[in-house]
């Protein structure tokens, strides 16, 4: 099986490289080249990073057929013979050839463990390697973005982003018979019909156990059941994957915003690493890049008439800024980089989801219910998740948990590198999150429901990490420090998440199936024991890094303003996941598409 897959992968690889080498380098449609003399000297826009956000904005800015865009991407064109989850096979998502090879700093609160930092480096970016789980979080979560902008007229709200979720994503409804029987509901008003990025339910086999799980979760206290997984509500819902409705192949930034977009004004170079933004006074005027596989090659310069747009992702956008002299001045000085703008927020406010891979159970009696329409199509089965606020996770304990967080000195657990502005920014977040821990519409627990037990995720860690340059080798690997569980509230929440799973599996409607806990096992029972166990289990990333170039006021440690322009300079903007002030209670790619769609409108408008 594995070798068959490898064989197929090889076939595609061969076919693809023949295709690539057969393409004229200066095709009238798309130009893929890696040499200076084949590039123009100047474009309207230069986009750094041909990933999820970069290609979305590149597509939108060139729609007029006039504006010229050059995308500069570190990775190459990948090959994707299969559509399924990255965990199922190395020929799909998490192939090391398409990922940066980064390891985090040890996490002292997690028994000093280190973690692999998953980030795509390939055309399409992380959307090329991700798990295709397609969710968007809640209205309360996105409304924090406006509140943390401290601008009453801010449009970074759920209502302000919904039109861009619709513009960005086309829904493929579920199979009607299967939907009726399993209560897979949706409402077209939350989705668009124009984008070539697809959210597809799949029509694969669903067994009777899924009905039992669905009904049992629905019966738990305070569990809401929204009509649609894109309605901006927490609760229990069936959700889509990012895949196309015909072949059930991965639907990602390259297929949606590059492959079929054949415009002579939309160009990309691959295998090129941008390491510097160039300036005319305070105006960004272009970038400098070097060949990825020949780092001693001469840097190449390309100019931007209108804007330089950063889309290198949460890990590398801070690097490009810092190498250009924009970042925390003390760190830049240590690295001998002349300071252009002292912006302490660059590389801070780092957040990700965290999870325990497995709370193990074995059924005593296998639960089942009769099924008439198990599904007969492709794309795998529709997926089911419980995405719960703390009042559902711990109806008796959430108030106490929120009060404990609220009573903290907000600056107590922050990185020592935080200056006064960053402390103030976290103080504001602390205020907002203290309130939202009491909301049932902010997701603190995600359980993907397949069978007995499973993984528990905390979607709102309050610890904050950093992603900074190594001052002794600023162009080398970024130093990724999750600082997971440095704020002890994160362990408290995880303990409640485990206890929820226990109540779900052993009380209420599932009690009759006499499930036995295999992991950690009932011997681990007090909160202290559970917390201790969790320290050895938690993985601080679900590959959803955000927040290192945050959209917040500069006096709150922000890096970009409401229009996504970098403070202190002109003609430089950021459009990727790094601008998110707080993490959505959802896998992040759908929100990245929405942010990018909105960013494209903002950029077009100011350059009209
Ligand atoms: C393994 C994995 C699993 C995931 N699972 C899911 C999931 O199931 N569902 C979901 O919704 N989300 C998932 N995500 C997260 C989601 O894919 C990301 O949040 C999103 O794609 C990030 O988009 P971005 O535009 O910010 O960055 P990216 O898409 O990562 O794009 C950044 C691009 O910039 C390039 N680049 C970096 N530095 C430079 C430089 N100096 N010069 C030029 N180019 C550069 C990179 O090569 C990359 O292509 C997952 C991510 C990963 C990695
Ligand atoms: C990743 O880096 C480590 C340490 O530098 C190295 O041992 C390993 O071979 C690398 N893996 C890949 C796939 O490049
Ligand atoms: C399906 O969900 C809707 C909306 O929550 C609910 O009103 C309805 O009773 C459910 N139907 C079934 C068969 O569970
Ligand atoms: C910067 O851009 C502004 C607006 O386009 C322009 O008026 C100004 O002359 C530019 N400054 C420099 C130094 O190029
Ligand atoms: C890598 O660089 C070498 C020259 O240093 C070049 O010949 C080769 O084509 C490059 N490979 C790719 C995939 O760009």
XYZ file of C-alpha atoms and ligand atoms in Angstrom:
717
model
C 0.000 0.000 0.000
C 2.687 2.465 1.032
C 4.889 1.630 -1.924
C 1.910 1.848 -4.243
C 1.313 5.350 -2.925
C 4.946 6.242 -3.356
C 4.740 4.920 -6.903
C 1.761 7.076 -7.674
C 3.460 10.066 -6.089
C 6.509 9.473 -8.266
C 4.371 9.275 -11.385
C 2.804 12.622 -10.608
C 6.126 14.140 -9.764
C 7.572 13.056 -13.081
C 4.547 14.253 -15.016
C 4.636 17.545 -13.208
C 8.302 18.298 -13.689
C 7.913 17.556 -17.396
C 5.019 19.965 -17.507
C 6.990 22.634 -15.713
C 10.068 22.333 -17.858
C 7.859 22.391 -20.946
C 6.361 25.727 -19.979
C 7.912 28.727 -21.659
C 9.470 30.745 -18.883
C 7.879 33.952 -20.068
C 4.473 32.546 -20.885
C 1.906 35.242 -21.634
C -0.274 33.786 -18.881
C 1.824 33.005 -15.872
C 5.477 33.513 -15.500
C 7.323 31.132 -13.273
C 10.934 32.060 -13.189
C 13.737 32.259 -10.738
C 16.232 34.493 -12.502
C 16.631 38.195 -12.318
C 16.827 38.962 -16.027
C 13.392 37.465 -16.591
C 11.713 39.695 -14.066
C 10.353 43.156 -14.480
C 12.155 45.767 -12.403
C 8.937 47.081 -10.960
C 5.391 45.923 -10.179
C 2.429 47.709 -8.640
C 2.403 45.268 -5.752
C 4.901 42.793 -4.394
C 3.472 40.057 -2.213
C 5.950 38.271 0.028
C 4.771 34.660 0.419
C 2.632 32.702 -2.066
C 0.628 30.988 0.664
C -2.994 31.038 1.763
C -3.391 34.785 2.166
C -0.789 35.812 -0.424
C -2.406 34.029 -3.361
C -5.914 35.146 -2.327
C -4.873 38.787 -2.393
C -2.754 38.308 -5.530
C -5.818 37.001 -7.348
C -8.072 39.847 -6.198
C -5.585 42.639 -6.932
C -5.056 41.432 -10.500
C -8.752 40.927 -11.304
C -8.839 44.313 -13.041
C -6.385 42.982 -15.628
C -4.255 46.103 -15.098
C -2.580 46.088 -11.710
C 0.624 44.103 -11.779
C 1.520 41.745 -8.948
C 4.648 39.749 -8.288
C 4.357 37.028 -5.672
C 7.664 35.847 -4.234
C 7.449 32.383 -2.670
C 10.112 30.469 -0.773
C 8.690 27.034 -1.631
C 8.266 25.304 -4.975
C 5.226 23.885 -6.717
C 4.221 20.727 -4.846
C 2.447 17.654 -6.126
C -0.754 16.464 -4.556
C -1.959 13.139 -5.882
C -4.483 12.576 -3.127
C -7.010 14.622 -1.230
C -7.211 13.095 2.172
C -6.091 14.076 5.623
C -2.455 14.856 6.166
C -2.265 12.182 8.833
C -3.326 9.412 6.504
C -0.354 9.368 4.198
C 2.943 11.098 3.594
C 2.071 11.798 -0.015
C -0.644 14.213 1.029
C -0.165 16.936 3.577
C 2.679 16.833 6.033
C 5.443 15.855 3.712
C 8.752 17.243 5.015
C 9.552 18.463 1.518
C 6.695 20.909 1.834
C 7.243 21.963 5.444
C 9.761 24.170 7.168
C 11.867 22.044 9.487
C 11.553 23.917 12.783
C 11.614 22.761 16.381
C 10.312 24.873 19.245
C 12.102 25.922 22.395
C 11.544 23.560 25.333
C 8.346 24.268 27.294
C 9.296 24.282 30.996
C 5.680 23.874 32.117
C 5.262 20.851 29.843
C 8.164 18.850 31.265
C 10.619 20.677 29.015
C 9.317 19.009 25.906
C 10.057 20.478 22.462
C 7.675 20.404 19.544
C 7.745 20.361 15.795
C 6.482 23.645 14.348
C 4.365 22.748 11.312
C 4.360 25.387 8.577
C 3.941 24.887 4.852
C 6.694 26.034 2.504
C 5.261 25.382 -0.912
C 3.072 27.292 -3.350
C -0.233 27.559 -1.472
C 1.545 27.719 1.889
C -0.027 26.016 4.861
C -3.296 25.497 2.966
C -1.308 22.951 0.920
C -0.381 20.828 3.905
C -3.204 21.373 6.373
C -5.777 18.926 7.719
C -8.614 20.447 5.624
C -10.870 20.885 8.645
C -12.895 23.946 7.672
C -14.400 26.002 10.503
C -14.745 29.690 11.326
C -15.354 30.237 15.038
C -17.886 32.488 16.700
C -19.202 36.023 16.462
C -18.111 36.834 20.049
C -14.573 35.753 19.177
C -14.307 37.872 16.049
C -15.940 40.870 17.736
C -12.933 41.009 20.085
C -10.868 42.128 17.098
C -12.766 45.415 16.951
C -12.767 45.836 20.715
C -9.003 45.314 20.793
C -8.659 47.826 17.961
C -10.006 50.483 20.342
C -11.749 52.105 17.391
C -15.532 52.481 17.652
C -15.864 52.485 13.877
C -13.843 49.292 13.426
C -15.227 46.884 10.854
C -13.168 43.964 12.204
C -16.282 42.350 13.643
C -18.296 39.257 12.862
C -20.701 41.400 10.829
C -17.809 43.085 9.049
C -16.155 39.776 8.176
C -19.217 37.738 7.217
C -19.398 39.222 3.678
C -15.779 38.121 3.217
C -16.387 34.604 4.502
C -19.101 34.516 1.846
C -16.902 35.975 -0.858
C -14.098 33.616 0.101
C -15.854 30.270 0.418
C -18.372 28.300 -1.661
C -20.422 25.686 0.194
C -21.180 22.239 -1.190
C -24.299 21.035 0.685
C -24.533 17.537 2.142
C -26.356 14.636 0.534
C -30.053 15.411 1.221
C -31.112 11.954 2.439
C -28.087 11.543 4.688
C -28.520 15.101 5.934
C -32.140 14.527 6.821
C -31.405 11.370 8.732
C -28.352 12.664 10.631
C -29.586 16.219 11.053
C -26.761 17.725 9.017
C -28.144 21.231 8.702
C -26.862 24.364 6.968
C -28.105 27.763 5.910
C -26.954 29.147 2.576
C -27.001 32.694 3.942
C -23.625 32.096 5.621
C -21.902 31.010 2.408
C -21.034 32.266 -1.041
C -21.270 30.731 -4.474
C -18.486 32.435 -6.450
C -15.195 31.433 -4.877
C -13.153 28.504 -6.107
C -12.296 27.658 -2.523
C -14.811 24.996 -1.546
C -16.236 23.851 1.770
C -17.621 20.373 1.123
C -19.374 18.058 3.566
C -18.518 14.795 1.844
C -21.053 12.016 1.451
C -19.142 9.060 2.815
C -20.280 6.395 5.229
C -21.803 7.393 8.561
C -22.611 4.616 11.025
C -25.238 4.461 13.730
C -22.684 5.296 16.414
C -22.610 8.852 15.077
C -26.319 9.228 15.840
C -25.758 8.001 19.369
C -22.865 10.434 19.891
C -24.802 13.310 18.347
C -27.864 12.760 20.524
C -25.802 12.260 23.673
C -23.788 15.454 23.146
C -26.916 17.365 22.331
C -28.417 16.295 25.653
C -25.486 17.628 27.714
C -26.298 20.828 29.638
C -25.772 24.147 27.814
C -24.880 22.519 24.486
C -26.249 24.706 21.713
C -27.059 23.255 18.283
C -26.625 25.938 15.614
C -28.238 25.436 12.259
C -24.935 25.928 10.434
C -21.263 25.496 11.317
C -20.632 28.895 9.739
C -23.286 30.712 11.794
C -20.783 32.181 14.252
C -22.124 30.070 17.112
C -20.503 27.628 19.467
C -22.120 24.227 19.898
C -22.527 20.845 18.298
C -22.306 20.708 14.535
C -21.450 18.828 11.394
C -18.741 20.567 9.430
C -17.051 20.652 6.055
C -13.580 19.987 4.700
C -11.716 22.200 2.261
C -12.139 20.011 -0.805
C -13.741 20.370 -4.198
C -17.147 18.817 -4.843
C -16.229 16.896 -8.011
C -13.047 14.973 -7.301
C -12.921 15.590 -3.554
C -9.378 16.855 -3.984
C -7.786 19.346 -1.621
C -9.206 22.823 -2.295
C -6.507 25.300 -1.356
C -5.008 28.653 -2.199
C -3.198 27.355 -5.262
C -6.222 25.658 -6.842
C -8.537 28.530 -5.867
C -6.346 31.538 -6.558
C -3.523 30.576 -8.890
C -3.833 27.537 -11.153
C -6.806 28.721 -13.208
C -6.085 32.407 -12.843
C -4.146 32.944 -16.019
C -3.403 36.651 -16.148
C -0.319 38.253 -17.598
C -0.364 40.789 -14.753
C -0.176 38.075 -12.051
C 3.286 36.574 -11.727
C 5.106 34.444 -9.222
C 8.644 33.365 -8.614
C 9.305 30.299 -6.507
C 12.326 29.096 -4.569
C 13.060 32.700 -3.611
C 13.552 33.967 -0.084
C 12.768 37.587 0.699
C 15.024 38.894 3.412
C 14.632 42.618 3.232
C 12.131 45.348 2.529
C 13.633 48.363 0.773
C 12.646 51.932 1.608
C 12.616 55.370 -0.002
C 12.593 57.469 3.125
C 9.662 56.025 5.018
C 7.969 54.530 1.965
C 8.406 50.828 1.315
C 9.691 50.745 -2.242
C 10.490 47.113 -2.931
C 12.173 43.992 -1.634
C 15.394 42.086 -1.875
C 15.406 38.309 -2.322
C 17.914 35.521 -2.703
C 17.670 32.078 -4.270
C 16.495 29.548 -1.702
C 18.952 26.855 -2.615
C 21.890 29.148 -3.194
C 22.002 31.494 -0.241
C 25.327 32.906 -1.387
C 23.824 34.156 -4.617
C 23.595 37.879 -5.284
C 20.482 39.437 -3.723
C 17.983 40.566 -6.330
C 15.974 43.760 -6.022
C 12.412 44.285 -7.238
C 10.518 47.551 -6.803
C 6.883 48.074 -5.841
C 5.070 51.146 -7.146
C 2.114 50.929 -4.777
C 2.725 48.577 -1.858
C 4.798 45.799 -0.420
C 2.419 43.263 1.100
C 3.676 40.747 3.652
C 2.076 37.289 3.614
C 4.920 35.083 4.838
C 2.814 33.761 7.719
C 2.923 34.033 11.498
C 6.428 32.571 11.780
C 8.201 34.401 8.959
C 6.485 37.761 8.516
C 8.128 38.856 11.795
C 11.484 37.717 10.394
C 11.149 39.768 7.207
C 10.160 42.810 9.289
C 13.002 42.397 11.768
C 15.599 41.862 9.033
C 14.337 45.169 7.630
C 14.826 47.001 10.917
C 11.205 46.899 12.085
C 10.761 45.256 15.466
C 11.841 45.420 19.102
C 14.831 47.797 19.042
C 16.844 46.015 21.751
C 16.733 42.721 19.863
C 17.550 44.420 16.561
C 20.552 46.110 18.146
C 21.795 42.779 19.503
C 21.574 41.446 15.963
C 23.367 44.502 14.552
C 20.378 45.454 12.458
C 19.883 49.240 12.111
C 16.532 50.184 13.666
C 14.063 51.663 11.209
C 10.985 51.513 13.455
C 10.959 50.422 17.084
C 7.900 48.150 17.120
C 8.032 45.912 20.197
C 4.974 43.919 19.093
C 6.724 42.221 16.169
C 7.067 38.548 17.150
C 5.065 38.790 20.390
C 1.440 37.952 21.274
C 2.000 34.494 19.747
C -0.971 32.128 20.234
C -1.967 28.674 19.030
C -4.501 26.062 20.045
C -3.296 23.269 22.309
C -4.481 19.710 22.724
C -4.167 16.357 24.411
C -4.102 13.762 21.640
C -6.181 11.123 23.376
C -8.512 10.542 26.285
C -8.953 6.802 25.697
C -12.158 4.807 26.161
C -13.396 1.350 25.270
C -17.101 0.690 24.989
C -18.590 -1.956 27.263
C -21.514 -2.389 24.886
C -21.087 -0.935 21.415
C -23.619 1.840 20.853
C -25.539 1.748 17.624
C -28.721 2.938 15.976
C -30.326 1.827 12.722
C -29.217 3.738 9.625
C -31.165 3.977 6.374
C -28.947 6.482 4.510
C -25.337 5.766 5.481
C -24.054 7.844 2.546
C -22.836 6.573 -0.777
C -20.685 9.344 -2.162
C -17.044 10.278 -1.851
C -15.011 12.739 0.112
C -15.158 10.869 3.383
C -18.032 11.221 5.830
C -19.356 14.568 7.033
C -17.506 15.399 10.252
C -18.993 16.107 13.662
C -17.548 18.335 16.382
C -18.525 19.664 19.769
C -17.183 23.221 20.055
C -18.111 24.355 23.526
C -17.971 27.444 25.708
C -16.964 27.088 29.351
C -20.586 27.227 30.600
C -21.106 23.958 28.696
C -17.715 22.482 29.618
C -18.218 23.096 33.320
C -21.692 24.425 34.169
C -20.856 24.459 37.879
C -17.278 25.639 37.594
C -16.980 28.227 34.838
C -17.793 31.217 37.015
C -15.058 30.281 39.469
C -12.604 29.678 36.629
C -13.388 33.067 35.076
C -13.120 34.777 38.462
C -9.711 33.183 39.065
C -8.461 34.433 35.710
C -9.949 37.868 36.272
C -8.204 38.147 39.641
C -4.763 37.560 38.118
C -2.316 40.395 37.733
C -2.485 40.479 33.930
C 1.264 41.059 33.584
C 2.342 38.236 35.878
C 2.913 35.484 33.353
C 4.094 37.430 30.311
C 7.433 36.989 28.532
C 10.222 39.006 30.169
C 10.777 40.725 26.821
C 7.392 42.492 27.052
C 7.645 46.282 27.284
C 4.935 48.615 28.650
C 2.953 48.721 25.392
C 2.788 44.933 25.146
C 1.788 44.672 28.784
C -1.014 47.144 28.147
C -2.119 45.125 25.109
C -2.323 41.972 27.182
C -4.148 43.866 29.946
C -6.819 44.703 27.358
C -6.992 41.099 26.179
C -7.208 39.930 29.777
C -10.196 42.197 30.375
C -11.980 40.959 27.266
C -11.225 37.290 27.911
C -12.254 37.459 31.593
C -15.666 38.494 30.351
C -15.755 35.939 27.549
C -14.890 32.992 29.769
C -18.448 33.462 31.006
C -19.885 33.462 27.478
C -21.254 30.253 26.071
C -20.308 31.572 22.640
C -16.515 31.460 22.982
C -15.062 28.019 22.355
C -12.768 26.578 25.004
C -13.218 22.906 24.197
C -13.147 21.214 20.834
C -13.881 17.511 20.560
C -13.872 15.947 17.120
C -16.364 13.136 17.398
C -15.592 9.774 15.820
C -16.216 7.228 18.555
C -15.317 6.550 22.166
C -13.194 9.262 23.808
C -10.799 11.229 21.651
C -8.693 14.335 21.636
C -9.517 17.420 23.718
C -8.383 20.824 22.504
C -8.230 24.123 24.366
C -8.992 26.768 21.755
C -8.250 29.783 23.961
C -4.951 29.451 25.757
C -4.165 32.592 27.766
C -0.396 32.034 27.788
C 1.471 34.094 25.227
C 4.611 33.088 23.369
C 7.140 34.704 21.074
C 8.595 34.066 17.619
C 11.823 36.040 17.342
C 14.993 36.126 15.293
C 18.137 34.542 16.677
C 20.347 37.628 17.157
C 23.422 35.536 16.368
C 21.901 34.309 13.080
C 18.985 36.560 12.180
C 18.542 35.077 8.703
C 18.471 31.534 10.069
C 15.637 29.648 11.737
C 13.209 31.642 13.842
C 13.138 30.918 17.576
C 9.651 29.660 18.324
C 8.744 29.749 22.018
C 5.203 28.578 22.740
C 5.554 29.309 26.479
C 2.667 26.866 26.791
C 0.892 26.716 30.163
C 3.027 29.518 31.587
C -0.317 30.962 32.596
C -1.649 28.267 34.966
C -5.244 28.941 33.890
C -4.499 26.949 30.725
C -3.895 23.786 32.758
C -7.045 24.488 34.783
C -9.066 24.719 31.567
C -7.493 21.536 30.221
C -8.395 19.706 33.432
C -12.023 20.841 33.010
C -11.910 19.677 29.391
C -10.794 16.205 30.494
C -13.487 16.117 33.155
C -16.081 17.066 30.547
C -14.996 14.139 28.398
C -15.383 11.866 31.428
C -18.894 13.123 32.173
C -19.846 12.814 28.541
C -18.596 9.233 28.255
C -19.878 7.874 31.550
C -23.020 9.785 32.537
C -26.137 10.915 30.691
C -27.134 9.111 27.525
C -23.838 7.253 27.146
C -23.911 5.740 30.655
C -25.737 2.677 29.359
C -22.742 1.664 27.198
C -20.434 1.166 30.211
C -17.383 2.713 28.580
C -14.091 2.047 30.380
C -11.387 4.705 30.478
C -8.039 3.427 29.248
C -6.166 6.716 29.199
C -5.216 8.285 31.572
C -7.405 5.814 33.496
C -9.588 6.415 36.515
C -6.572 6.176 38.841
C -5.706 9.697 37.695
C -8.591 11.464 39.330
C -7.948 14.586 41.393
C -7.521 17.912 39.641
C -3.867 17.937 40.713
C -3.275 14.467 39.268
C -4.993 15.408 36.040
C -2.949 18.603 35.728
C 0.241 16.655 36.341
C -0.717 14.106 33.687
C -1.676 16.894 31.285
C 1.799 18.435 31.557
C 3.204 15.321 29.935
C 0.500 15.134 27.258
C -0.319 18.608 26.004
C 0.899 19.560 22.574
C 0.894 23.349 22.381
C 0.107 23.644 18.681
C -2.575 22.424 16.334
C -0.552 24.171 13.603
C -2.646 27.320 13.967
C -0.088 29.989 14.891
C -1.383 33.568 14.930
C -0.822 36.986 16.443
C 2.846 37.923 15.929
C 2.094 41.148 13.979
C -1.122 42.032 15.614
C -3.764 44.519 14.499
C -4.030 46.640 17.612
C -3.230 50.236 18.566
C 0.478 50.939 18.642
C 0.277 51.966 22.300
C -1.118 48.479 23.000
C 1.771 46.738 21.291
C 0.158 46.625 17.865
C 2.099 46.213 14.612
C -0.568 47.127 12.036
C -3.468 49.562 12.128
C -7.108 48.964 11.220
C -6.144 49.172 7.524
C -3.401 46.564 8.060
C -0.617 49.107 7.456
C 2.570 48.702 9.455
C 3.046 51.537 11.969
C 5.829 54.033 11.367
C 6.234 53.527 7.613
C 4.126 53.904 4.458
C 3.145 51.503 1.686
C 3.759 48.386 3.763
C 0.934 46.087 4.852
C 0.426 42.631 6.377
C -2.410 40.303 5.374
C -1.660 36.889 6.912
C -2.613 35.066 10.127
C -0.105 37.121 12.116
C -2.486 40.105 12.294
C -5.168 38.299 14.323
C -5.375 39.821 17.835
C -6.984 36.743 19.432
C -7.258 33.254 18.043
C -10.604 32.123 16.625
C -12.229 29.043 18.143
C -11.712 27.235 14.881
C -9.084 25.869 12.572
C -7.608 29.016 11.090
C -7.536 28.735 7.303
C -11.121 29.848 6.646
C -10.577 32.989 8.712
C -7.284 33.604 6.885
C -9.199 33.553 3.584
C -11.798 35.994 4.975
C -9.120 38.349 6.317
C -7.324 38.226 2.957
C -10.521 38.968 1.021
C -11.161 41.978 3.255
C -7.535 43.069 3.011
C -7.737 42.994 -0.795
C -10.691 45.405 -0.741
C -8.906 47.714 1.694
C -5.730 47.744 -0.419
C -7.627 48.318 -3.671
C -9.573 51.173 -2.156
C -6.602 53.084 -0.822
C -4.704 52.708 -4.098
C -7.625 53.497 -6.400
C 0.137 20.823 9.295
C -0.943 21.862 9.353
C -2.256 21.474 9.602
C -3.280 22.424 9.650
N -4.573 22.012 9.754
C -5.558 22.903 9.489
C -6.886 22.469 9.285
O -7.195 21.272 9.339
N -7.814 23.407 9.013
C -7.522 24.744 8.913
O -8.405 25.542 8.658
N -6.283 25.180 9.118
C -5.295 24.294 9.362
N -4.005 24.737 9.470
C -3.740 26.200 9.549
C -3.913 26.997 8.251
O -3.548 26.225 7.139
C -3.075 28.281 8.372
O -3.566 29.064 9.454
C -3.123 29.179 7.126
O -2.937 28.421 5.957
C -2.054 30.251 7.236
O -2.084 31.101 6.125
P -1.020 32.276 5.955
O -1.336 32.956 4.682
O -0.983 33.073 7.190
O 0.404 31.553 5.866
P 0.903 30.380 4.887
O -0.223 29.796 4.129
O 1.732 29.464 5.688
O 1.796 31.135 3.818
C 3.066 31.688 4.084
C 3.947 31.471 2.859
O 5.066 32.339 2.925
C 6.204 31.639 2.463
N 7.388 32.311 3.027
C 7.808 32.274 4.315
N 8.908 33.045 4.460
C 9.185 33.584 3.247
C 10.200 34.462 2.759
N 11.137 34.960 3.572
N 10.178 34.766 1.446
C 9.231 34.277 0.621
N 8.256 33.445 1.032
C 8.223 33.105 2.331
C 5.989 30.226 2.931
O 6.745 29.299 2.179
C 4.498 30.058 2.756
O 4.161 29.511 1.492
C -2.961 23.807 9.472
C -1.642 24.188 9.230
C -0.638 23.243 9.152
C 0.760 23.686 8.861
C 15.383 18.766 10.339
O 16.420 19.330 11.151
C 17.054 18.377 11.953
C 18.016 19.119 12.891
O 18.718 20.115 12.197
C 17.763 17.346 11.073
O 18.380 16.369 11.861
C 16.701 16.689 10.177
O 17.331 15.808 9.265
C 15.926 17.720 9.401
N 14.851 17.073 8.674
C 14.561 17.368 7.405
C 13.404 16.656 6.827
O 15.177 18.193 6.766
C -32.227 18.816 14.005
O -31.718 20.051 14.480
C -32.696 21.058 14.590
C -31.999 22.350 14.890
O -31.257 22.280 16.067
C -33.718 20.620 15.641
O -34.692 21.596 15.755
C -34.317 19.300 15.238
O -35.149 18.804 16.236
C -33.273 18.243 14.945
N -33.857 17.072 14.360
C -33.498 15.850 14.716
C -34.148 14.736 13.955
O -32.682 15.633 15.602
C 6.364 58.655 -0.171
O 5.089 58.482 -0.768
C 4.311 59.647 -0.750
C 2.909 59.284 -1.214
O 2.941 58.469 -2.350
C 4.983 60.714 -1.598
O 4.217 61.884 -1.588
C 6.381 60.968 -1.033
O 7.067 61.871 -1.868
C 7.167 59.690 -0.927
N 8.428 59.935 -0.253
C 9.596 59.526 -0.737
C 10.798 59.820 0.088
O 9.674 58.914 -1.789
C 19.103 25.260 -7.171
O 20.246 26.033 -7.457
C 21.049 25.557 -8.510
C 22.218 26.480 -8.657
O 22.781 26.772 -7.426
C 20.238 25.500 -9.797
O 21.027 24.933 -10.826
C 19.009 24.662 -9.594
O 18.190 24.712 -10.729
C 18.231 25.155 -8.408
N 17.106 24.290 -8.165
C 15.885 24.732 -8.179
C 14.817 23.690 -7.960
O 15.598 25.886 -8.350
